[in-house]
Amino acid sequence: MKEVSIGIDIGGTNSVYGVVDKAGNILKEGIISTKGHKKAENFVKALHTQLSAILEELDHSIQLEGIGIGAPNGNYYNGTIEFAPNLEWKGVIPLVSLFKKYYDLPVILTNDANAAAIGEMIFGGAQNLKDFIVITLGTGLGSGLVANGNLIYGDNGFAGELGHTIVKLDGRKCGCGRTGCLETYVSATGIVRTLLKKLSDTNEPSILRDSPVNKITSEMIYDAAKKNDKVALEVFDYTGKILGIKLADAVTHTGPKTIFLLGGLAKAGDLIFKPTIKYFKEYALSVFNDTEIRNSGLTDKNAAVLGSAALIWKNKINHHQ
Amino acid sequence: MKEVSIGIDIGGTNSVYGVVDKAGNILKEGIISTKGHKKAENFVKALHTQLSAILEELDHSIQLEGIGIGAPNGNYYNGTIEFAPNLEWKGVIPLVSLFKKYYDLPVILTNDANAAAIGEMIFGGAQNLKDFIVITLGTGLGSGLVANGNLIYGDNGFAGELGHTIVKLDGRKCGCGRTGCLETYVSATGIVRTLLKKLSDTNEPSILRDSPVNKITSEMIYDAAKKNDKVALEVFDYTGKILGIKLADAVTHTGPKTIFLLGGLAKAGDLIFKPTIKYFKEYALSVFNDTEIRNSGLTDKNAAVLGSAALIWKNKINHHQ
């Protein structure tokens, strides 16, 4: 009998899930619409039906050890999703309780970036590290901080919100209601804002000037930079600068050995890594100069499911210590 | 037989030490010149002589469990003091090894702010907290961060250096060789620099204009503020603003329940706490709004010795888990 856990990554539009063994093999995977279920109860019920079908197929070969869930604004301590702006389910959703109606097993919830950090620890590039940070670069910027071998949840479960460190007082408006947050600069949406700023600052020609403003995406800026579009290259340099300086600040808190970047912007490779590392080294306190900044050891496709599934394995390790 | 540990706090001029029991009672204490010993070997030898005399007096009633040491630039992992700018001992000093020549017992070294955090955990205001931060406000600004019930040492032992987070790009020159570090604004020396800046910005009269520039101390600014000197009051407000904004940033990393302030500037009471808390609440992400900022539960006098002694008790707790 193979021990397995189920990893579920809840997204604003769709959610993905997989049955994962201890070596990080995804035995089965699937997808379900999140938006299509106006109530979380109905979502969990429909997901249970799909999972039951999958588990039945695997029935004789596996033993299910638990369910790990990564979700926006997921709270580890309370087992709740709390006021997630990108989900239709408003207010405080007792997600773990909803799952417990169907499963008499450990059900662990945390936010998606924390799940990614646990995935990095169990299956990715952080398997031998006790102190590291994972930065997820998506629509926003998420982060999971690990110190002394354990994720930092903080007193109320909301630690690790580097996307909401303020990098510029009175800077760009953020969805959180404040101004100048890191994620308004360093994220898929942030880089588009930086492009518009650069286009306003200069008369430099750019192929991106031909596009309707509301059609510009981070991928288009990447493509333009690859074609040596000067403005697009400057935009990446500026984005890496903001990120590198902020990471120089972050390491003075928890002193990680490695910072892993994951998600859309990280795929830009040297375009984002080179300036990030350059400015990090320029601004970091000398004792932190050797901190590595590198790609996640998980692929984007699997990171979310593996990270969520890994919550169960990490939990078992901690209980056996 | 009472179990005791020895706590030693190494300062640039003098070092203080005490024999401390598990309840935080200091049974005996003493002082030794640091500056008077050009070589660390001689310092340890002389200290050993003093400690032996004390221990002999207590001999029949105690059992010594270990020696905890707080020192500037003390490295927990290596047991070394590394390139401490305020000590005469240059380079890397293998302090724990030097003590081990005399004592066949656990000897634990860390930096002074980390020791203060452990003291807060074992004897002070953080006895029931798993996530908190201690900020020591002296000549510089030190910090100890605790998450999941353990101090964050980081990969190389140098985590928790909030004094060297950059709060203003291209700001004030710092002793670390960079510019704009928090401690150039928020510390006994930083507040004097802020005063000079304010005196240059305005023609506002101030009793502090009568003093020679190089005689002005943080205590004089405090005294002036107590007399309602407008410039001095503005200086405290500005100092609290810089600290409050930075703490709003720090909490997004580790999500502490409480931030304790300790040391000279903290003694200014409302003058520093009121603006710090006001700006913290103004700038913090809403989920961190309830973080407490308050005085350390240890008095200044004892914090250094108690914190160093507590390193031994914390070590025993961790080993019994």
PDB file of N, CA and C in Angstrom, chain A residues 258-305:
ATOM      1  N   THR A 258      18.838  30.587   0.779  1.00  0.00           N
ATOM      2  CA  THR A 258      18.409  30.681  -0.616  1.00  0.00           C
ATOM      3  C   THR A 258      17.047  31.352  -0.701  1.00  0.00           C
ATOM      4  N   ILE A 259      16.879  32.151  -1.752  1.00  0.00           N
ATOM      5  CA  ILE A 259      15.567  32.705  -2.078  1.00  0.00           C
ATOM      6  C   ILE A 259      15.162  32.117  -3.428  1.00  0.00           C
ATOM      7  N   PHE A 260      14.037  31.428  -3.452  1.00  0.00           N
ATOM      8  CA  PHE A 260      13.544  30.811  -4.685  1.00  0.00           C
ATOM      9  C   PHE A 260      12.471  31.699  -5.306  1.00  0.00           C
ATOM     10  N   LEU A 261      12.585  31.918  -6.608  1.00  0.00           N
ATOM     11  CA  LEU A 261      11.544  32.654  -7.319  1.00  0.00           C
ATOM     12  C   LEU A 261      10.738  31.675  -8.168  1.00  0.00           C
ATOM     13  N   LEU A 262       9.445  31.823  -8.134  1.00  0.00           N
ATOM     14  CA  LEU A 262       8.532  30.896  -8.801  1.00  0.00           C
ATOM     15  C   LEU A 262       7.421  31.704  -9.468  1.00  0.00           C
ATOM     16  N   GLY A 263       6.924  31.209 -10.598  1.00  0.00           N
ATOM     17  CA  GLY A 263       5.760  31.843 -11.220  1.00  0.00           C
ATOM     18  C   GLY A 263       6.126  32.656 -12.445  1.00  0.00           C
ATOM     19  N   GLY A 264       5.093  33.224 -13.046  1.00  0.00           N
ATOM     20  CA  GLY A 264       5.184  33.902 -14.341  1.00  0.00           C
ATOM     21  C   GLY A 264       6.453  34.713 -14.571  1.00  0.00           C
ATOM     22  N   LEU A 265       6.683  35.736 -13.749  1.00  0.00           N
ATOM     23  CA  LEU A 265       7.830  36.623 -13.977  1.00  0.00           C
ATOM     24  C   LEU A 265       9.159  35.883 -13.877  1.00  0.00           C
ATOM     25  N   ALA A 266       9.225  34.844 -13.035  1.00  0.00           N
ATOM     26  CA  ALA A 266      10.473  34.093 -12.874  1.00  0.00           C
ATOM     27  C   ALA A 266      10.852  33.399 -14.180  1.00  0.00           C
ATOM     28  N   LYS A 267       9.847  33.105 -14.999  1.00  0.00           N
ATOM     29  CA  LYS A 267      10.104  32.461 -16.292  1.00  0.00           C
ATOM     30  C   LYS A 267      10.862  33.363 -17.247  1.00  0.00           C
ATOM     31  N   ALA A 268      10.913  34.656 -16.948  1.00  0.00           N
ATOM     32  CA  ALA A 268      11.660  35.572 -17.820  1.00  0.00           C
ATOM     33  C   ALA A 268      13.170  35.346 -17.710  1.00  0.00           C
ATOM     34  N   GLY A 269      13.569  34.452 -16.814  1.00  0.00           N
ATOM     35  CA  GLY A 269      14.986  34.057 -16.741  1.00  0.00           C
ATOM     36  C   GLY A 269      15.916  35.215 -16.437  1.00  0.00           C
ATOM     37  N   ASP A 270      17.012  35.292 -17.198  1.00  0.00           N
ATOM     38  CA  ASP A 270      18.023  36.325 -16.956  1.00  0.00           C
ATOM     39  C   ASP A 270      17.444  37.730 -16.910  1.00  0.00           C
ATOM     40  N   LEU A 271      16.409  37.962 -17.683  1.00  0.00           N
ATOM     41  CA  LEU A 271      15.825  39.309 -17.728  1.00  0.00           C
ATOM     42  C   LEU A 271      15.418  39.782 -16.339  1.00  0.00           C
ATOM     43  N   ILE A 272      14.947  38.871 -15.508  1.00  0.00           N
ATOM     44  CA  ILE A 272      14.562  39.267 -14.155  1.00  0.00           C
ATOM     45  C   ILE A 272      15.633  38.887 -13.126  1.00  0.00           C
ATOM     46  N   PHE A 273      16.278  37.718 -13.310  1.00  0.00           N
ATOM     47  CA  PHE A 273      17.254  37.274 -12.314  1.00  0.00           C
ATOM     48  C   PHE A 273      18.499  38.166 -12.280  1.00  0.00           C
ATOM     49  N   LYS A 274      19.000  38.542 -13.467  1.00  0.00           N
ATOM     50  CA  LYS A 274      20.241  39.330 -13.487  1.00  0.00           C
ATOM     51  C   LYS A 274      20.123  40.632 -12.715  1.00  0.00           C
ATOM     52  N   PRO A 275      19.128  41.480 -13.027  1.00  0.00           N
ATOM     53  CA  PRO A 275      19.047  42.723 -12.241  1.00  0.00           C
ATOM     54  C   PRO A 275      18.703  42.469 -10.770  1.00  0.00           C
ATOM     55  N   THR A 276      17.876  41.464 -10.496  1.00  0.00           N
ATOM     56  CA  THR A 276      17.515  41.189  -9.102  1.00  0.00           C
ATOM     57  C   THR A 276      18.770  40.858  -8.298  1.00  0.00           C
ATOM     58  N   ILE A 277      19.607  39.978  -8.831  1.00  0.00           N
ATOM     59  CA  ILE A 277      20.821  39.553  -8.126  1.00  0.00           C
ATOM     60  C   ILE A 277      21.821  40.711  -8.036  1.00  0.00           C
ATOM     61  N   LYS A 278      21.940  41.464  -9.134  1.00  0.00           N
ATOM     62  CA  LYS A 278      22.880  42.594  -9.139  1.00  0.00           C
ATOM     63  C   LYS A 278      22.525  43.614  -8.046  1.00  0.00           C
ATOM     64  N   TYR A 279      21.272  44.020  -7.996  1.00  0.00           N
ATOM     65  CA  TYR A 279      20.887  45.030  -7.010  1.00  0.00           C
ATOM     66  C   TYR A 279      20.859  44.442  -5.600  1.00  0.00           C
ATOM     67  N   PHE A 280      20.512  43.162  -5.494  1.00  0.00           N
ATOM     68  CA  PHE A 280      20.575  42.522  -4.179  1.00  0.00           C
ATOM     69  C   PHE A 280      21.983  42.633  -3.612  1.00  0.00           C
ATOM     70  N   LYS A 281      22.966  42.266  -4.423  1.00  0.00           N
ATOM     71  CA  LYS A 281      24.351  42.283  -3.932  1.00  0.00           C
ATOM     72  C   LYS A 281      24.803  43.708  -3.621  1.00  0.00           C
ATOM     73  N   GLU A 282      24.316  44.653  -4.386  1.00  0.00           N
ATOM     74  CA  GLU A 282      24.687  46.047  -4.165  1.00  0.00           C
ATOM     75  C   GLU A 282      24.124  46.570  -2.841  1.00  0.00           C
ATOM     76  N   TYR A 283      22.928  46.123  -2.483  1.00  0.00           N
ATOM     77  CA  TYR A 283      22.251  46.703  -1.330  1.00  0.00           C
ATOM     78  C   TYR A 283      22.291  45.842  -0.061  1.00  0.00           C
ATOM     79  N   ALA A 284      22.670  44.573  -0.173  1.00  0.00           N
ATOM     80  CA  ALA A 284      22.620  43.694   1.007  1.00  0.00           C
ATOM     81  C   ALA A 284      23.760  44.001   1.970  1.00  0.00           C
ATOM     82  N   LEU A 285      23.484  43.835   3.262  1.00  0.00           N
ATOM     83  CA  LEU A 285      24.525  43.886   4.298  1.00  0.00           C
ATOM     84  C   LEU A 285      25.536  42.779   3.968  1.00  0.00           C
ATOM     85  N   SER A 286      26.832  43.074   4.162  1.00  0.00           N
ATOM     86  CA  SER A 286      27.867  42.164   3.649  1.00  0.00           C
ATOM     87  C   SER A 286      27.704  40.711   4.127  1.00  0.00           C
ATOM     88  N   VAL A 287      27.260  40.495   5.367  1.00  0.00           N
ATOM     89  CA  VAL A 287      27.122  39.108   5.850  1.00  0.00           C
ATOM     90  C   VAL A 287      26.062  38.311   5.088  1.00  0.00           C
ATOM     91  N   PHE A 288      25.226  39.001   4.338  1.00  0.00           N
ATOM     92  CA  PHE A 288      24.183  38.291   3.582  1.00  0.00           C
ATOM     93  C   PHE A 288      24.485  38.217   2.085  1.00  0.00           C
ATOM     94  N   ASN A 289      25.677  38.646   1.706  1.00  0.00           N
ATOM     95  CA  ASN A 289      26.029  38.722   0.296  1.00  0.00           C
ATOM     96  C   ASN A 289      25.976  37.386  -0.434  1.00  0.00           C
ATOM     97  N   ASP A 290      26.179  36.300   0.298  1.00  0.00           N
ATOM     98  CA  ASP A 290      26.229  34.992  -0.355  1.00  0.00           C
ATOM     99  C   ASP A 290      24.868  34.323  -0.515  1.00  0.00           C
ATOM    100  N   THR A 291      23.815  34.993  -0.066  1.00  0.00           N
ATOM    101  CA  THR A 291      22.482  34.425  -0.240  1.00  0.00           C
ATOM    102  C   THR A 291      22.236  34.154  -1.725  1.00  0.00           C
ATOM    103  N   GLU A 292      21.812  32.941  -2.030  1.00  0.00           N
ATOM    104  CA  GLU A 292      21.496  32.602  -3.419  1.00  0.00           C
ATOM    105  C   GLU A 292      20.098  33.088  -3.785  1.00  0.00           C
ATOM    106  N   ILE A 293      19.950  33.563  -5.006  1.00  0.00           N
ATOM    107  CA  ILE A 293      18.614  33.843  -5.539  1.00  0.00           C
ATOM    108  C   ILE A 293      18.485  32.992  -6.786  1.00  0.00           C
ATOM    109  N   ARG A 294      17.559  32.043  -6.760  1.00  0.00           N
ATOM    110  CA  ARG A 294      17.473  31.166  -7.930  1.00  0.00           C
ATOM    111  C   ARG A 294      16.066  30.653  -8.189  1.00  0.00           C
ATOM    112  N   ASN A 295      15.960  29.950  -9.306  1.00  0.00           N
ATOM    113  CA  ASN A 295      14.682  29.405  -9.713  1.00  0.00           C
ATOM    114  C   ASN A 295      14.191  28.344  -8.735  1.00  0.00           C
ATOM    115  N   SER A 296      12.908  28.269  -8.576  1.00  0.00           N
ATOM    116  CA  SER A 296      12.304  27.199  -7.794  1.00  0.00           C
ATOM    117  C   SER A 296      12.711  25.848  -8.358  1.00  0.00           C
ATOM    118  N   GLY A 297      12.806  24.850  -7.498  1.00  0.00           N
ATOM    119  CA  GLY A 297      13.081  23.487  -7.941  1.00  0.00           C
ATOM    120  C   GLY A 297      11.826  22.759  -8.411  1.00  0.00           C
ATOM    121  N   LEU A 298      10.698  23.437  -8.361  1.00  0.00           N
ATOM    122  CA  LEU A 298       9.442  22.850  -8.838  1.00  0.00           C
ATOM    123  C   LEU A 298       9.022  23.555 -10.121  1.00  0.00           C
ATOM    124  N   THR A 299       8.404  22.835 -11.011  1.00  0.00           N
ATOM    125  CA  THR A 299       7.882  23.530 -12.184  1.00  0.00           C
ATOM    126  C   THR A 299       6.568  24.194 -11.804  1.00  0.00           C
ATOM    127  N   ASP A 300       6.258  25.247 -12.503  1.00  0.00           N
ATOM    128  CA  ASP A 300       5.021  25.971 -12.232  1.00  0.00           C
ATOM    129  C   ASP A 300       3.803  25.074 -12.242  1.00  0.00           C
ATOM    130  N   LYS A 301       3.787  24.224 -13.233  1.00  0.00           N
ATOM    131  CA  LYS A 301       2.613  23.387 -13.435  1.00  0.00           C
ATOM    132  C   LYS A 301       2.295  22.584 -12.180  1.00  0.00           C
ATOM    133  N   ASN A 302       3.334  22.022 -11.587  1.00  0.00           N
ATOM    134  CA  ASN A 302       3.115  21.108 -10.478  1.00  0.00           C
ATOM    135  C   ASN A 302       3.254  21.736  -9.104  1.00  0.00           C
ATOM    136  N   ALA A 303       3.857  22.902  -9.039  1.00  0.00           N
ATOM    137  CA  ALA A 303       4.214  23.465  -7.739  1.00  0.00           C
ATOM    138  C   ALA A 303       3.006  23.596  -6.822  1.00  0.00           C
ATOM    139  N   ALA A 304       1.905  24.050  -7.373  1.00  0.00           N
ATOM    140  CA  ALA A 304       0.728  24.311  -6.546  1.00  0.00           C
ATOM    141  C   ALA A 304       0.176  23.025  -5.951  1.00  0.00           C
ATOM    142  N   VAL A 305       0.042  21.992  -6.780  1.00  0.00           N
ATOM    143  CA  VAL A 305      -0.505  20.726  -6.287  1.00  0.00           C
ATOM    144  C   VAL A 305       0.496  20.035  -5.361  1.00  0.00           C
TER     145      VAL A 305
END
